[in-house]
XYZ file of C-alpha atoms in Angstrom:
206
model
C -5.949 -2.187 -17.174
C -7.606 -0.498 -14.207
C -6.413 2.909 -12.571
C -5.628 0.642 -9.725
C -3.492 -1.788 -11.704
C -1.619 1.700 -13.040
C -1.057 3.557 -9.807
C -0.440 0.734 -7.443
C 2.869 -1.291 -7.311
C 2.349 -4.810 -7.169
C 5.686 -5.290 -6.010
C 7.851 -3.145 -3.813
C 10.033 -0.853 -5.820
C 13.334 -1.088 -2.820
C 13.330 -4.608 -2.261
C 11.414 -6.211 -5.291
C 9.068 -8.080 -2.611
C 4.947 -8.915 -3.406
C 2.944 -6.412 -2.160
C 0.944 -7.630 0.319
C -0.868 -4.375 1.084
C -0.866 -1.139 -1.021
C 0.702 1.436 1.413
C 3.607 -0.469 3.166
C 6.313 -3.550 1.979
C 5.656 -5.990 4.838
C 9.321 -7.451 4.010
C 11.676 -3.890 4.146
C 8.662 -1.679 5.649
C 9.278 0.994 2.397
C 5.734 3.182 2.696
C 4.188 4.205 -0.118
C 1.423 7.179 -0.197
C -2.147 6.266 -0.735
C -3.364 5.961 -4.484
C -6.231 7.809 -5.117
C -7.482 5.077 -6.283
C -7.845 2.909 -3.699
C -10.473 3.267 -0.811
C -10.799 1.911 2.721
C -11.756 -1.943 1.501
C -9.088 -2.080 -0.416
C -6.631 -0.750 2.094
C -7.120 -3.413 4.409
C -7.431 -5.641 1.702
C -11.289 -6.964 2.181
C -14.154 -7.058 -0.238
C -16.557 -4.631 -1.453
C -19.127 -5.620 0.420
C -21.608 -4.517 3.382
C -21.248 -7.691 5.387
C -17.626 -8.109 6.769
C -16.137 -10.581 8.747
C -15.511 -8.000 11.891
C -12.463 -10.293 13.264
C -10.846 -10.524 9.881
C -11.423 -6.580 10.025
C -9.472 -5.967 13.361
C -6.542 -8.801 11.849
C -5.987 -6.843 8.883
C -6.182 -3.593 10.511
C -3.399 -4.506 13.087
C -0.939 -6.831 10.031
C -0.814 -2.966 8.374
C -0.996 -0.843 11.187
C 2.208 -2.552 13.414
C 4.187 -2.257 9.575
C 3.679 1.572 9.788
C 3.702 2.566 12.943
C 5.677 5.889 13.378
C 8.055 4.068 15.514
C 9.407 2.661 13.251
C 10.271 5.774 11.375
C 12.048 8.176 14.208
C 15.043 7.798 12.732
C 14.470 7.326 8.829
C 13.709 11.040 8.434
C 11.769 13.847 8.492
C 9.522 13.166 5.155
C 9.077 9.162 6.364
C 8.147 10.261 9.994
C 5.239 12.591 8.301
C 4.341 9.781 5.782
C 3.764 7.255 8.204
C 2.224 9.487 10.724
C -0.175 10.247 8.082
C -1.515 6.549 6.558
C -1.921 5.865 10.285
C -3.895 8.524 10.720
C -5.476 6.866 7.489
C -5.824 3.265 8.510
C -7.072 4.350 11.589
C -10.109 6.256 10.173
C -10.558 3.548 7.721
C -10.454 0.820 10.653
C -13.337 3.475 12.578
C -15.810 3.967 9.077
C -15.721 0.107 8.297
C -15.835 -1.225 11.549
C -19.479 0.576 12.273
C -22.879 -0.403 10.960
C -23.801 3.372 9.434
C -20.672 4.974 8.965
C -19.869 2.207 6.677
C -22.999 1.903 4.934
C -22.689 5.755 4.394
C -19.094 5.157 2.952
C -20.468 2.362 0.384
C -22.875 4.484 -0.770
C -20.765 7.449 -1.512
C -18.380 5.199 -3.324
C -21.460 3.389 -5.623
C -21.987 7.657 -5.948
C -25.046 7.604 -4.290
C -25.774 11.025 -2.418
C -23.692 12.388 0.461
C -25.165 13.601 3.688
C -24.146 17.093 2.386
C -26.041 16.668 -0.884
C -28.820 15.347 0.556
C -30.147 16.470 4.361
C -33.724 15.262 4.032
C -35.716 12.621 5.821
C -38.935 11.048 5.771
C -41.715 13.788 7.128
C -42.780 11.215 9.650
C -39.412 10.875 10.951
C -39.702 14.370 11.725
C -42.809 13.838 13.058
C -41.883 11.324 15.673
C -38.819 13.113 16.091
C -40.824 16.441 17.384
C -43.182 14.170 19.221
C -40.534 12.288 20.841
C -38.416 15.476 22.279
C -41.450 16.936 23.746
C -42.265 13.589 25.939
C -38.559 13.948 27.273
C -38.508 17.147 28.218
C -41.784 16.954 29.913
C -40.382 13.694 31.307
C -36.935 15.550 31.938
C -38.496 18.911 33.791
C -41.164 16.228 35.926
C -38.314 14.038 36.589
C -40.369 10.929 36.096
C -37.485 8.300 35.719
C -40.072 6.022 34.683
C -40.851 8.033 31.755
C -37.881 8.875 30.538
C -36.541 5.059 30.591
C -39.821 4.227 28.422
C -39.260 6.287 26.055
C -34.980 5.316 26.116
C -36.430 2.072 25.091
C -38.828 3.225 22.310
C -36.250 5.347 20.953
C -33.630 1.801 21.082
C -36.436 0.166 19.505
C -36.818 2.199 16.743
C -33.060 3.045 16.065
C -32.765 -1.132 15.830
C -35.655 -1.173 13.166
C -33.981 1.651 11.195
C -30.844 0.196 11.315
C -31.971 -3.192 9.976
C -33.639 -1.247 7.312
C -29.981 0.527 6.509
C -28.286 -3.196 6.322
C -30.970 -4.370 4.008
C -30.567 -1.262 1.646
C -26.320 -1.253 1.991
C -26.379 -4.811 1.020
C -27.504 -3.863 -2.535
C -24.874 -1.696 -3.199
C -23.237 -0.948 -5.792
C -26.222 -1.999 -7.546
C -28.986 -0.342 -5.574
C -31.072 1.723 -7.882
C -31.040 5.558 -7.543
C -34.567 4.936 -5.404
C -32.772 2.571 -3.452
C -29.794 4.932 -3.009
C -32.040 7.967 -2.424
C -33.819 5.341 0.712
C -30.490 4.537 2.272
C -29.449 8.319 2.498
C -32.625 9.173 3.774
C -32.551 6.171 6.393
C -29.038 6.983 7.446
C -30.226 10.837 8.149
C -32.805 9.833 10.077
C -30.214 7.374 12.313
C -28.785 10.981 13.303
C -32.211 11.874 14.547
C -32.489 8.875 17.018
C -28.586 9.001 18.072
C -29.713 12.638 19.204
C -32.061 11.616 20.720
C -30.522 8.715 22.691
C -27.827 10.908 23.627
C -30.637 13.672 24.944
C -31.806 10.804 27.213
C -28.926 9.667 28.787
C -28.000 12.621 29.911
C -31.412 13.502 31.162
């Protein structure tokens, strides 16, 4: 039996109802307190996978979310108010990591336990290389105040932060059974994203 199976009710322990998710009874709205054990997928009951049906996402987000809602715990008591103020605080960061591209590629890869962007800062040297290259042109462009410039380069930057993020799809749709190479590449891919975003964010505000 899984630790899932073991620490998650499959039917609610008040009213004896199927569990439809793992943190609330959809029939007497009992909460229960995240399991370990279970991870954003599984709280909004999708698939492991990198490719998710973003409509289905937002459908299962708000069938939990409206059965937790701290509303309708102001007068069930203190310790329910807290619990439910907390797994919305929970489904809403889960809704926010799966819902984007690299966030959620990032969060597969942890769970496959690939590298985290703490154990693992690096980047390709010719990332940094561009990346040097590229701040220099825009703050010449910047201190000139050549708007043509600086919307050239917005676009080259766009351009390349599409091409790396096609690269990060390709690599999160292996997971879990990316190789530690393959791994290694994604974290490396989705450090570098941070470099561009910077970037991006440099220029519009130039």
């Amino acid at each position: 039996m899984s630790d899932r199976a073991c620490s998650v009710p499959q039917k609610c322990l008040a009213c004896d109802a199927e569990l439809r998710s793992p943190i609330v009874c959809q029939d007497c709205h009992k909460l229960y307190p995240i399991p370990k054990s279970v991870d954003y997928f599984e709280l909004l009951g999708l698939d492991h996978r990198y490719d998710i049906d973003l409509s289905r996402l937002d459908d299962r987000f708000l069938s939990v979310s409206r059965h937790i809602h701290p509303d309708y715990f102001t007068n069930a008591g203190e310790e329910m108010g807290h619990l439910s103020t907390r797994l919305s605080a929970e489904i809403n960061e889960a809704l926010k990591v799966l819902k984007d591209p690299v966030l959620r590629a990032g969060y597969m890869l942890e769970l496959s336990g690939g590298p985290s962007a703490s154990d693992d800062r690096s980047v390709p040297p010719e990332i940094l290389s561009e990346s040097v290259m590229l701040r220099e042109e825009i703050e010449q462009a910047t201190a000139d105040g050549d708007g043509k410039s600086l919307d050239s380069l917005r676009k080259r930057v766009e351009e390349r932060g599409s091409q790396l993020l096609s690269r990060i799809r390709e690599l999160a749709k292996q997971l879990p059974n990316a190789s530690d190479d393959e791994k290694s590449s994604l974290r490396q891919a989705l450090n570098s994203m941070k470099y561009y975003n910077n970037m991006l964010d440099l220029l519009w505000n130039s």
